[in-house]
mmCIF file of C-alpha atoms in Angstrom:
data_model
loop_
_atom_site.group_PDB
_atom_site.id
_atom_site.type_symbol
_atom_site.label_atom_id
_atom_site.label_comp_id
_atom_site.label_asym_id
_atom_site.label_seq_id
_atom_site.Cartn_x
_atom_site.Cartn_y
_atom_site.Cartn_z
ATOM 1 C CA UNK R 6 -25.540 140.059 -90.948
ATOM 2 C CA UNK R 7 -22.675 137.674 -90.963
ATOM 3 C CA UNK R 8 -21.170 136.991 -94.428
ATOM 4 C CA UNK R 9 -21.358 132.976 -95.363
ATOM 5 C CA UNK R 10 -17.919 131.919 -94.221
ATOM 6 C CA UNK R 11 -18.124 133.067 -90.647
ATOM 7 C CA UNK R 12 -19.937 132.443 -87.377
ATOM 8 C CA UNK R 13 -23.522 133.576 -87.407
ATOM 9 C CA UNK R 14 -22.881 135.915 -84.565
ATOM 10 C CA UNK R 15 -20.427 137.479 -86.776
ATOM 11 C CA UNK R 16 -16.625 137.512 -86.304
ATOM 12 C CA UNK R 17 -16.122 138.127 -82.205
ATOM 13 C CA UNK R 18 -14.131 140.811 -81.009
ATOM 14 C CA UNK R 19 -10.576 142.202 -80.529
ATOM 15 C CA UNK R 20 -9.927 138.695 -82.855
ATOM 16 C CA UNK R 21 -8.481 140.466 -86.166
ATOM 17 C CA UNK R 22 -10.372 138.861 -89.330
ATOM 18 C CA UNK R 23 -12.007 135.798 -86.979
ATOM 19 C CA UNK R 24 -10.951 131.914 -86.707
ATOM 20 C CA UNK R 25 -9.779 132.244 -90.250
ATOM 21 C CA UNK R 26 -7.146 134.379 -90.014
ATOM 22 C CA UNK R 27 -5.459 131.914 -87.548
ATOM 23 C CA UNK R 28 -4.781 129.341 -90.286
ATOM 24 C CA UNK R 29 -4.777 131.341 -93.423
ATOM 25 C CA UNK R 30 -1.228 130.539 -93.694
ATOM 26 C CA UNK R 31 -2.093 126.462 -93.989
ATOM 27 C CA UNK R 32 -3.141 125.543 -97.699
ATOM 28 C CA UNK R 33 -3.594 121.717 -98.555
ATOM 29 C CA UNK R 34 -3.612 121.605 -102.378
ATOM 30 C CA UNK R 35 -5.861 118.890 -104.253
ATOM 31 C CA UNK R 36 -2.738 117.358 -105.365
ATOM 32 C CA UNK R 37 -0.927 117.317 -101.684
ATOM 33 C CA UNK R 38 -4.129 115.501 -100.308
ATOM 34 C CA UNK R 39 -4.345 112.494 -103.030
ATOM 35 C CA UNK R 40 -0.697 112.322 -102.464
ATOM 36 C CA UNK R 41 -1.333 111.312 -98.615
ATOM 37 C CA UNK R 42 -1.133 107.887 -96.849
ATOM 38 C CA UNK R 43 -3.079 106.965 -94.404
ATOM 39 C CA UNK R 44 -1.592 104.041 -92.245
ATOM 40 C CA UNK R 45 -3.112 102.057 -89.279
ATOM 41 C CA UNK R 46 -0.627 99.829 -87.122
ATOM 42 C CA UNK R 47 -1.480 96.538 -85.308
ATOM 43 C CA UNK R 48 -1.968 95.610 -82.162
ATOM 44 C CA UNK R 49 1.050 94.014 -82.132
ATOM 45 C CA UNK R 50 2.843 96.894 -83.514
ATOM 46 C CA UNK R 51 0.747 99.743 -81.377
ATOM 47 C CA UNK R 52 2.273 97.074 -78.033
ATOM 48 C CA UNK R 53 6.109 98.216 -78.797
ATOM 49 C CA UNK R 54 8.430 96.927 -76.575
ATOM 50 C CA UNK R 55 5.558 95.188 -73.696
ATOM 51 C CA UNK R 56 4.843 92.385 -77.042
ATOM 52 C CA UNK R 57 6.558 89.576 -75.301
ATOM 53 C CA UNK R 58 5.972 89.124 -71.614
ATOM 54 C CA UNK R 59 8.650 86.476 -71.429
ATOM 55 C CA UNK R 60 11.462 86.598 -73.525
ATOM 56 C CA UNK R 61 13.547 83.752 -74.531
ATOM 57 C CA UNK R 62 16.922 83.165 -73.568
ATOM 58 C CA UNK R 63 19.620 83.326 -76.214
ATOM 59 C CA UNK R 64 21.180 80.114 -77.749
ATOM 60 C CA UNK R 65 24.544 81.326 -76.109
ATOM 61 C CA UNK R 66 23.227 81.085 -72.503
ATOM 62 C CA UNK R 67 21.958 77.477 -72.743
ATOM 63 C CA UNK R 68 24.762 76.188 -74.263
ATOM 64 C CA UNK R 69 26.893 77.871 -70.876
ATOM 65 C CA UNK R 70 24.021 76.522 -68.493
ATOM 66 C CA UNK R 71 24.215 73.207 -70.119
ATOM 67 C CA UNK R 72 28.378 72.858 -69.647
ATOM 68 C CA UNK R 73 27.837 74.119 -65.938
ATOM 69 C CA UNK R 74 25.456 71.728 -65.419
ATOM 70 C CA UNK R 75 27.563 68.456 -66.995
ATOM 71 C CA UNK R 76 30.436 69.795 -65.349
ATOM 72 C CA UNK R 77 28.382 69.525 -61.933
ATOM 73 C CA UNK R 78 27.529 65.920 -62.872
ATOM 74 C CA UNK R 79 30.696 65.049 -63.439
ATOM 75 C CA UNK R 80 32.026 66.722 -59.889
ATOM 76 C CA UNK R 81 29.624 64.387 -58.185
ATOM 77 C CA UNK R 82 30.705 61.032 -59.759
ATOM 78 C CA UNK R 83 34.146 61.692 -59.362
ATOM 79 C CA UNK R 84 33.849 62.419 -55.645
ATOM 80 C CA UNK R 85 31.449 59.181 -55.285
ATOM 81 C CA UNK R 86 33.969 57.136 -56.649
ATOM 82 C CA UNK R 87 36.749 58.648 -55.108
ATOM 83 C CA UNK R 88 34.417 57.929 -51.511
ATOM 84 C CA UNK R 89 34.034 54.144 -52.851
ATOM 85 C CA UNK R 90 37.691 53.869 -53.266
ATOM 86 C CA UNK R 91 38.422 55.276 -49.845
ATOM 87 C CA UNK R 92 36.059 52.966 -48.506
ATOM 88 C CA UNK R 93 37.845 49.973 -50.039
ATOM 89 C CA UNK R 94 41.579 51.388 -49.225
ATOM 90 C CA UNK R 95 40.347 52.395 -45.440
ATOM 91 C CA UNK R 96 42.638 50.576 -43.074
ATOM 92 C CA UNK R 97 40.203 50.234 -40.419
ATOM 93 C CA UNK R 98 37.835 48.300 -42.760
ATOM 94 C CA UNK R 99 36.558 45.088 -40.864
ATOM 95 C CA UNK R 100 37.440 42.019 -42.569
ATOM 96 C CA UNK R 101 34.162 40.783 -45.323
ATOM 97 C CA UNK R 102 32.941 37.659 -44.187
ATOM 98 C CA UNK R 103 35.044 36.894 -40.719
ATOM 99 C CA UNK R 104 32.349 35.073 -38.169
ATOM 100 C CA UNK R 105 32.952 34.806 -34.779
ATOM 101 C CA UNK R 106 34.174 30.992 -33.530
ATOM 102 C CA UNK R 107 32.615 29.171 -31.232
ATOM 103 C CA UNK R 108 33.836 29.201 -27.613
ATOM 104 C CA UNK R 109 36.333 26.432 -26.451
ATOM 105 C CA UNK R 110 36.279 26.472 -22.554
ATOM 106 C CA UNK R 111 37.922 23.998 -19.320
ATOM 107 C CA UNK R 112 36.036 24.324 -15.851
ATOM 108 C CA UNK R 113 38.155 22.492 -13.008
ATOM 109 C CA UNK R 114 36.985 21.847 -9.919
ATOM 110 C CA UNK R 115 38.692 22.769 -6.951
ATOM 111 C CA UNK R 116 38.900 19.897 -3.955
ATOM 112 C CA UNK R 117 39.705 20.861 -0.469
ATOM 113 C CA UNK R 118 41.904 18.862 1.530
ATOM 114 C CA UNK R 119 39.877 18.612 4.802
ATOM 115 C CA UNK R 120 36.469 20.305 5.879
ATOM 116 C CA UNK R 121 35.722 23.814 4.944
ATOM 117 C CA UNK R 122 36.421 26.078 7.337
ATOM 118 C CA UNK R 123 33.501 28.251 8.178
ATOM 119 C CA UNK R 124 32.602 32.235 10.111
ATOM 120 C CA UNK R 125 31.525 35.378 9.566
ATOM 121 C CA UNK R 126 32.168 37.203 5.922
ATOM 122 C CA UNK R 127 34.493 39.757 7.738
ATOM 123 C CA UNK R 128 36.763 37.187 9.773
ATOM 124 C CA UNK R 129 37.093 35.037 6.823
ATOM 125 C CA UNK R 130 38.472 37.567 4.206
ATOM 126 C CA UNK R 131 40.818 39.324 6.840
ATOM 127 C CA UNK R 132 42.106 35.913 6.964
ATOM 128 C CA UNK R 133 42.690 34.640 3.678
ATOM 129 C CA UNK R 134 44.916 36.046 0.344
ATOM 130 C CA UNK R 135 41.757 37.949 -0.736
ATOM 131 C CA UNK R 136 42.007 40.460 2.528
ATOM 132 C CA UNK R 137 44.214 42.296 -0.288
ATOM 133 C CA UNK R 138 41.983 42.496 -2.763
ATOM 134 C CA UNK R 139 39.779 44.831 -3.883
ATOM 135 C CA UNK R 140 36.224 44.872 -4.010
ATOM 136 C CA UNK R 141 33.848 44.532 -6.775
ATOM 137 C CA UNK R 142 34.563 46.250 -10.012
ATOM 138 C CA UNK R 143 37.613 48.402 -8.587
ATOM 139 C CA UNK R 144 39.244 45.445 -8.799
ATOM 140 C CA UNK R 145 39.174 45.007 -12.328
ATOM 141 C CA UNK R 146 41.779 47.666 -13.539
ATOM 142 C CA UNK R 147 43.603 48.970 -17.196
ATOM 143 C CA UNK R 148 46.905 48.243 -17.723
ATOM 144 C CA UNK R 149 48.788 51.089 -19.303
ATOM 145 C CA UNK R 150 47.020 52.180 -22.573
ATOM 146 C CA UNK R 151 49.257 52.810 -25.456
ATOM 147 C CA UNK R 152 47.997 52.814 -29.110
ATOM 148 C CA UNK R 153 48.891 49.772 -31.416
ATOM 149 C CA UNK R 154 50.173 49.704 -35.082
ATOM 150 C CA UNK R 155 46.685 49.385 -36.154
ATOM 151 C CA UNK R 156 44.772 50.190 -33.422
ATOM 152 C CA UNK R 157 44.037 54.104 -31.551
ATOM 153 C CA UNK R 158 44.102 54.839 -27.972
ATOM 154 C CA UNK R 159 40.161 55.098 -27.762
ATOM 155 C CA UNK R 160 40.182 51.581 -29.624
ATOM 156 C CA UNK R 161 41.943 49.870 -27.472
ATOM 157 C CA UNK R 162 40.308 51.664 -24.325
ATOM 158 C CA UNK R 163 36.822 50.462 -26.359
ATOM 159 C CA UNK R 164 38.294 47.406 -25.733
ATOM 160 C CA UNK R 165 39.320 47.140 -22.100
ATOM 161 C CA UNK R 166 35.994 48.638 -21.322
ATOM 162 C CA UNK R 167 33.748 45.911 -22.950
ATOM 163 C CA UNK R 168 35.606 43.700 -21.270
ATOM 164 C CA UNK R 169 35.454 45.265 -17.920
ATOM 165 C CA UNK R 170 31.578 45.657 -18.071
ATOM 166 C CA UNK R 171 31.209 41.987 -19.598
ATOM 167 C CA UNK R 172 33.691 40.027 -16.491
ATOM 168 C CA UNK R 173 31.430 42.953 -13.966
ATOM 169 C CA UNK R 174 28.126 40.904 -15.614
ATOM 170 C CA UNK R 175 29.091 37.254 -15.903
ATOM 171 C CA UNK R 176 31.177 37.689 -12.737
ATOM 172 C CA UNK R 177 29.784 40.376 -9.925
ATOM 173 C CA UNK R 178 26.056 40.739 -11.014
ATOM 174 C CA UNK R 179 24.326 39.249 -7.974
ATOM 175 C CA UNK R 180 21.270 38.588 -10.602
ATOM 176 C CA UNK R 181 23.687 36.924 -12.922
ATOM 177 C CA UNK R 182 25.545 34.793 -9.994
ATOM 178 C CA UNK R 183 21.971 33.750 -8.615
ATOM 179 C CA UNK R 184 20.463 32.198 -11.649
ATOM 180 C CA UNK R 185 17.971 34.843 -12.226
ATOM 181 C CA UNK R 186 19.407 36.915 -15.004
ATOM 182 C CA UNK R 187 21.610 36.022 -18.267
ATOM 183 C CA UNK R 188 20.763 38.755 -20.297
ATOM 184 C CA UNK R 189 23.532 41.429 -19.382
ATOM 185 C CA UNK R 190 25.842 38.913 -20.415
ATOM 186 C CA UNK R 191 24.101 37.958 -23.532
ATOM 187 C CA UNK R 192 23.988 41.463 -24.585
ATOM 188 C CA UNK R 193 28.062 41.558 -25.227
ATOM 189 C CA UNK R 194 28.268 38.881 -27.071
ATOM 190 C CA UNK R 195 28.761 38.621 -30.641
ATOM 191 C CA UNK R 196 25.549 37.494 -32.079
ATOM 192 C CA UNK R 197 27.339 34.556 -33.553
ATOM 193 C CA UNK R 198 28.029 33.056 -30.534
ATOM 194 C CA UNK R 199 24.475 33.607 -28.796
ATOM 195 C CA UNK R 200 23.047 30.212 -30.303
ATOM 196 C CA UNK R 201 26.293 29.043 -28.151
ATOM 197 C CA UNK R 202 25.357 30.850 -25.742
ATOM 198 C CA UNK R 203 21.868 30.356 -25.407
ATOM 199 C CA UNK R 204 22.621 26.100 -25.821
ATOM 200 C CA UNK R 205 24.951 26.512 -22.629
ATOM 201 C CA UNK R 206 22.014 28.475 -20.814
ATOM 202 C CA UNK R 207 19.244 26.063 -21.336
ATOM 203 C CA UNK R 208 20.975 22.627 -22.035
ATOM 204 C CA UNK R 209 24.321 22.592 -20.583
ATOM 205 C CA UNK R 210 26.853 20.261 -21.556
ATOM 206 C CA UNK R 211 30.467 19.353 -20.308
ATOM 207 C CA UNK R 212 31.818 19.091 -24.117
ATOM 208 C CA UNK R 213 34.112 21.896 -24.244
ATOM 209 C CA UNK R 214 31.641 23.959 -25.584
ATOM 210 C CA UNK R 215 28.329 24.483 -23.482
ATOM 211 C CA UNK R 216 29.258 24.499 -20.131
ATOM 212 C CA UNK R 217 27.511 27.346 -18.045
ATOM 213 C CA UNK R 218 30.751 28.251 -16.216
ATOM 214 C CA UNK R 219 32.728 29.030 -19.109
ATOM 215 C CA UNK R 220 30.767 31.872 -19.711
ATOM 216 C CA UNK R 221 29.737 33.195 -16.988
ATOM 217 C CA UNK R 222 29.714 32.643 -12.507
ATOM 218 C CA UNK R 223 26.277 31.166 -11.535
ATOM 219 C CA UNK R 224 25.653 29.273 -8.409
ATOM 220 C CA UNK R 225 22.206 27.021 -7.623
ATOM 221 C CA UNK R 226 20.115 29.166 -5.689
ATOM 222 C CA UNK R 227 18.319 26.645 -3.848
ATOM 223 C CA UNK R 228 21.487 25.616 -2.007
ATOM 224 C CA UNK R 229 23.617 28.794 -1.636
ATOM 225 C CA UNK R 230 23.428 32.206 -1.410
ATOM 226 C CA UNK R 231 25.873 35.290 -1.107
ATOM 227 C CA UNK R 232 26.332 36.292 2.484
ATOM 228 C CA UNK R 233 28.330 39.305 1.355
ATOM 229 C CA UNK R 234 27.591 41.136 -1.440
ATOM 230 C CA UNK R 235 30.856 42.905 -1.414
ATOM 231 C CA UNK R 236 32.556 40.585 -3.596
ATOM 232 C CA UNK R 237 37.027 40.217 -3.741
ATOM 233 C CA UNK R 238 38.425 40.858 -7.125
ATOM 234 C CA UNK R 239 41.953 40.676 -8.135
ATOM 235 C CA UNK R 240 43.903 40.213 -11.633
ATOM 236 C CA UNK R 241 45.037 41.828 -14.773
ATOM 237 C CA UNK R 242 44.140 42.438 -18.099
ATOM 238 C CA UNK R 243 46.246 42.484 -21.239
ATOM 239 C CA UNK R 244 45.627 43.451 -25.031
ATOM 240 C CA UNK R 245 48.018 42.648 -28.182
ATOM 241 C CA UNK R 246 47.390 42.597 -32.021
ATOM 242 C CA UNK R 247 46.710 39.773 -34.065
ATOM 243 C CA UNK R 248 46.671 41.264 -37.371
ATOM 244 C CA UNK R 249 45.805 44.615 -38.595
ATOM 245 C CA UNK R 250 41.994 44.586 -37.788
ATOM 246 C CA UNK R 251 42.088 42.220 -34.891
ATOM 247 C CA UNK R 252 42.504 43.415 -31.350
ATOM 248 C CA UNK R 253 42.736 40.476 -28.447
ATOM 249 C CA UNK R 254 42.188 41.277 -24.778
ATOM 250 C CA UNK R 255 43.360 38.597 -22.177
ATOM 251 C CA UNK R 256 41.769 38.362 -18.847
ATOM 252 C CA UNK R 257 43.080 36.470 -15.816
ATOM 253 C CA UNK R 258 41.231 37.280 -12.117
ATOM 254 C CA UNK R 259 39.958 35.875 -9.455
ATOM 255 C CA UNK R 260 37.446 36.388 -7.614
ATOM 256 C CA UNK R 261 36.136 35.409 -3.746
ATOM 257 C CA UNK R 262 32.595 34.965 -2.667
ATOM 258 C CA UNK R 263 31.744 34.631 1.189
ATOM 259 C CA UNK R 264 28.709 32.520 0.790
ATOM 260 C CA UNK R 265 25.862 30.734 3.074
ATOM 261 C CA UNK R 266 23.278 28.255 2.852
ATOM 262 C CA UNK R 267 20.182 29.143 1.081
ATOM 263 C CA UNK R 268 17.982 28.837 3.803
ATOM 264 C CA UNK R 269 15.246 31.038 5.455
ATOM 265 C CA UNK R 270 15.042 32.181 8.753
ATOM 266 C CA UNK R 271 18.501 32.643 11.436
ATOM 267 C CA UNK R 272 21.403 32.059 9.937
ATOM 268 C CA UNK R 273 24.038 29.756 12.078
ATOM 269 C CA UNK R 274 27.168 31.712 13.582
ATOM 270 C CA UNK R 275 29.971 30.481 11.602
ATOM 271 C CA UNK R 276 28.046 29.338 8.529
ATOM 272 C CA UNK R 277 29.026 31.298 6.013
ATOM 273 C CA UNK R 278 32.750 29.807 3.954
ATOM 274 C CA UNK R 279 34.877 31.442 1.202
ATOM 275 C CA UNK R 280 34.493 29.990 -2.215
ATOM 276 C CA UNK R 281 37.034 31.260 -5.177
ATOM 277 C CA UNK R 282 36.674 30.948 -9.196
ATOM 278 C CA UNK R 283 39.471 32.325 -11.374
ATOM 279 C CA UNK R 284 38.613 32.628 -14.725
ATOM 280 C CA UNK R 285 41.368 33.541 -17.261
ATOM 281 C CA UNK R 286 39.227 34.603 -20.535
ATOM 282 C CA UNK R 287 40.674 34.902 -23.749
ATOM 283 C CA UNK R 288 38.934 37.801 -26.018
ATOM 284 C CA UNK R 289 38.985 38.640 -30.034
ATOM 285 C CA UNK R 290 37.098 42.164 -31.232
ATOM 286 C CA UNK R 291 37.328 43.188 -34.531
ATOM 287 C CA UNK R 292 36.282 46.760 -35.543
ATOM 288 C CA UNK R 293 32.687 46.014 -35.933
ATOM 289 C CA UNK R 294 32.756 44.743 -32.722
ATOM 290 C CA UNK R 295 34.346 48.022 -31.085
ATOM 291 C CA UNK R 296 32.161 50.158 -32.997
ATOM 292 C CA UNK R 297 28.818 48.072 -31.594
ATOM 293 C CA UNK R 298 30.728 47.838 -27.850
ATOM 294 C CA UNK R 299 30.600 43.642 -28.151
ATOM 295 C CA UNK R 300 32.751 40.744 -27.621
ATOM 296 C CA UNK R 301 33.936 37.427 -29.159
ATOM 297 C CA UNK R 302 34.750 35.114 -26.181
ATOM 298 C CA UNK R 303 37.544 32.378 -27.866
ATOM 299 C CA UNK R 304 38.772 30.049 -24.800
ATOM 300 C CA UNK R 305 37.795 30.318 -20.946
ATOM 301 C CA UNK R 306 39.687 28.120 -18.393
ATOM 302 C CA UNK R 307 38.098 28.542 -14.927
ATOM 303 C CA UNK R 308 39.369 27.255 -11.981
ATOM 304 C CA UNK R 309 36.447 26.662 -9.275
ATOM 305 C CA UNK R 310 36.552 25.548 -5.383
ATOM 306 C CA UNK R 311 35.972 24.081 -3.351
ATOM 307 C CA UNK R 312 33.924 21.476 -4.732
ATOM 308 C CA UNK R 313 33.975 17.934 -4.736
ATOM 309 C CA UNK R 314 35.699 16.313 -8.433
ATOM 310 C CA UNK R 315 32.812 14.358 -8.687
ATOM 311 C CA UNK R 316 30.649 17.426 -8.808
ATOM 312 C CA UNK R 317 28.323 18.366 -11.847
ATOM 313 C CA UNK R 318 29.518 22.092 -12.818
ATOM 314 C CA UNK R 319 28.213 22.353 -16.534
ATOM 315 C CA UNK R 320 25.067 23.883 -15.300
ATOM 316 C CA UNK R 321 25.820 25.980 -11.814
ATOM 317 C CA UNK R 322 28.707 25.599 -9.731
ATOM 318 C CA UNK R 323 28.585 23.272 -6.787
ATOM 319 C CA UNK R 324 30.303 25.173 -3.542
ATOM 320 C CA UNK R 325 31.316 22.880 -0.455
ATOM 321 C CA UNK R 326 29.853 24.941 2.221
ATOM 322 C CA UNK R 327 31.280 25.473 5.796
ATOM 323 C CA UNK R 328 31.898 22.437 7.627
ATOM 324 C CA UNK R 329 31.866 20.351 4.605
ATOM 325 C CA UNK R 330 34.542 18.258 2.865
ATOM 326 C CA UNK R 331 34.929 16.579 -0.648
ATOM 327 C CA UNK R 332 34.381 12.708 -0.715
ATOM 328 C CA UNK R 333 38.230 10.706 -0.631
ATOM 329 C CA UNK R 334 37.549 9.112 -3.875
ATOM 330 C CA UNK R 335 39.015 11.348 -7.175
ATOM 331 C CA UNK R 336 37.009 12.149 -10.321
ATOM 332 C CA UNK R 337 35.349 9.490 -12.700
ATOM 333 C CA UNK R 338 37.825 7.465 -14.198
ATOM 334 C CA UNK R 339 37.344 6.730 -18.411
ATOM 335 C CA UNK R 340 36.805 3.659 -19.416
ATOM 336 C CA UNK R 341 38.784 3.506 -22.775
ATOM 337 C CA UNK R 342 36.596 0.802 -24.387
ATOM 338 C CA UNK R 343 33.366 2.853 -24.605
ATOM 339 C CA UNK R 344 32.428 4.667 -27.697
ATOM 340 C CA UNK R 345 32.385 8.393 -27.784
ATOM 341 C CA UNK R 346 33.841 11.480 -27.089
ATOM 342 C CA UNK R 347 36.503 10.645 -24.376
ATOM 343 C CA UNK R 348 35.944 12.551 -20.537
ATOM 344 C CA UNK R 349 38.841 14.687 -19.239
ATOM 345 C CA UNK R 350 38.005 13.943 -15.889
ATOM 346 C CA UNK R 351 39.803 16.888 -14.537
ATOM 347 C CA UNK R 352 39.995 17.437 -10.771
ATOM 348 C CA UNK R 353 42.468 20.414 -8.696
ATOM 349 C CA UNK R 354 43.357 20.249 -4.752
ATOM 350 C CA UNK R 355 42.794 23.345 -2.824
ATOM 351 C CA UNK R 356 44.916 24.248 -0.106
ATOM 352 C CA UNK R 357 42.520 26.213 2.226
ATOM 353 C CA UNK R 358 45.329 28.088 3.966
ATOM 354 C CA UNK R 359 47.452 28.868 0.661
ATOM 355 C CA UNK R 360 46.616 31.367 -2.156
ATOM 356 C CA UNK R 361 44.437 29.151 -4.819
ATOM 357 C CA UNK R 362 44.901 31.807 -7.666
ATOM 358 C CA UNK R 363 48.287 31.265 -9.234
ATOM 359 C CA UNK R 364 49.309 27.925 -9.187
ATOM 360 C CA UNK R 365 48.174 25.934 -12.664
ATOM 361 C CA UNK R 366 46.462 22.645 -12.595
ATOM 362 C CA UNK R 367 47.739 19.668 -15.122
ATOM 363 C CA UNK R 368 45.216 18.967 -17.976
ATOM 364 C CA UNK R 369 45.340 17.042 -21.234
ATOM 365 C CA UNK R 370 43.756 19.979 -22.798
ATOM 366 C CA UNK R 371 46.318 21.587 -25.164
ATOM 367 C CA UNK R 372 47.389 24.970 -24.558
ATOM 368 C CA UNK R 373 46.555 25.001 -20.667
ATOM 369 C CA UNK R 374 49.774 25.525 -18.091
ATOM 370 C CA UNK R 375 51.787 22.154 -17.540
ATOM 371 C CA UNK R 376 51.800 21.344 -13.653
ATOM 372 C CA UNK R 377 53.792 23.219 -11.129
ATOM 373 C CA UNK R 378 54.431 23.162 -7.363
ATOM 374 C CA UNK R 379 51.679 25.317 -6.191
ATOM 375 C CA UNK R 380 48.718 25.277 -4.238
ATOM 376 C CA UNK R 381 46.533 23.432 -6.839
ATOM 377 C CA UNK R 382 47.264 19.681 -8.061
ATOM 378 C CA UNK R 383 45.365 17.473 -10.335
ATOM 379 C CA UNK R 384 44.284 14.394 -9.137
ATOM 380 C CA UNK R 385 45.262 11.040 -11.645
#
């Protein structure tokens, strides 16, 4: 039988004195035992390094983030002002405040000494100054572009271009010419001078300001029509500086119209008759307006015939048609004891066989050419 300290089956074998042996060499005095402390760590301890999932930055870092960002802040105002003050210094700034003025325009009539010679559209033009001339809008040409002090190349081609496209609407547009359209040429005005505009369109008005003609070619359509669509176009076109954000185009061209009477049906052989307008326009842009592609039209003096002097032209011009002739009496006389604005009463004579489109007519308009021997001649 197994003695008290080992296993009941007794100690197994090939193991030399049992589990005892094994740990014989281990003694734990009383004293050793007492002497023994037993310590249990927290959670918090027992966690170790995985205690904080997010760890706070050190005191050194924000104050660096904090510069960096001021230091950003500060990057951005300076280059906002500096883009204010480059604004302000810009020499292409337009002008604060600088509204378009209104138009100032002179439409003279053009009599013809004797009765209008009439024929086909093709016989007519071979015959008169115009067989030269171009036709249509490759008639209206550049002059040589050079930049200004103030001005670029493209500016001043921005320029010559509105221009171009506003004498092809007001003068060429067979919608515009007819009465039924207004609105290309409205579209290049300034909008300060549309209320003009729009006065000279609805209630015409021979005051120097709101006559129809000055702005634009437009014939009654219940008398004539254009036999030809293929209308003659000469002149030239000029640009100069008036001060460093002002840019002024001159235009000075005529143009010939082979028109008929607006009737239906046949047409008579030999009805159709020349009629010629030149229009010498004076235009202003400043840089607004050659960034927007529009127009300031300052002073148009348009020389129209032939009509009779006595003829009504603030509305629609008034063509003599072939076979027709101007009355002998001149224009409206002024009687200088009525009240009110005082009438011009300004008439031309038209030379049928000479050129009509360089020789000035006399007017007591200032500014306009003094009279010359030429073609055209004002009447007293």
């Amino acid at each position: 039988m197994a003695g008290s300290g080992g296993p009941p089956e007794g100690t197994p074998e090939g193991l030399p004195g049992g589990g005892e042996d094994e740990y014989r060499s281990v003694v734990f005095d009383e004293s050793f035992v007492r002497a023994a402390r037993l310590q249990e760590f927290s959670a918090q301890e027992r966690m170790g390094e995985h205690a904080r999932a997010v760890r706070s930055l050190p005191t050194r870092h924000l104050r660096t983030g904090s510069r960096a960002v001021l230091a950003l802040v500060v990057l951005i105002a300076l280059a906002f002002a500096a883009a204010v003050y480059m604004g302000f210094r810009h020499p292409y700034q337009a002008p604060v405040g600088r509204r378009a003025e209104a138009l100032r325009s002179t439409v003279i009539p053009l009599a013809p000494r004797g009765t209008v010679p009439g024929g086909t559209a093709a016989a007519l033009f071979a015959t008169s100054p115009a067989a030269q001339f171009r036709t249509g809008a490759s008639g209206i040409n550049f002059p040589m572009v050079r930049r200004t002090d103030n001005f670029s190349d493209s500016q001043v081609i921005t320029a010559l271009t509105t221009v171009k496209d506003y004498l092809v609407a007001s003068s060429l547009d067979p919608d515009v010419l007819t009465g039924r359209a207004i609105r290309p040429v409205e579209l290049l005005l300034d909008p300060d001078q549309v209320s003009q505009f729009d006065r000279s369109m609805s209630r015409p008005d021979d005051d120097g300001q709101h006559a129809a003609a000055g702005w634009l070619v437009r014939f009654d359509p219940a008398k004539v029509a254009l036999a030809d669509p293929g209308i003659r176009v000469q002149g030239t076109l000029a640009y100069s500086e008036e001060g460093a954000d002002t840019l002024d185009v001159v235009s000075d061209h005529t143009f010939t119209y082979a028109l008929r009477p607006a009737v239906s049906g046949p047409q008579p052989a030999g009805g159709v008759s020349l009629f010629t307008v030149r229009r010498e326009l004076h235009f202003r842009f400043d840089r607004e307006d050659l960034r927007l592609h529009r127009l300031e039209l300052r002073t148009s003096y348009v020389q129209a015939g032939p009509q009779a002097c006595s003829a009504d032209t603030t509305g629609a011009l008034r063509p003599l048609l072939a076979g027709q002739r101007a009355e002998s009496r001149g224009p409206a006389g002024t009687d200088p004891y009525a009240t009110g604005r005082p009438a011009a009463a300004l008439c031309g004579a038209l030379e049928l066989s000479a050129h009509p489109s360089r020789a000035p007519v006399s007017s007591s308009s200032p500014g306009l050419p003094a009279p010359t021997a030429g073609s055209l001649r004002s009447h007293p």
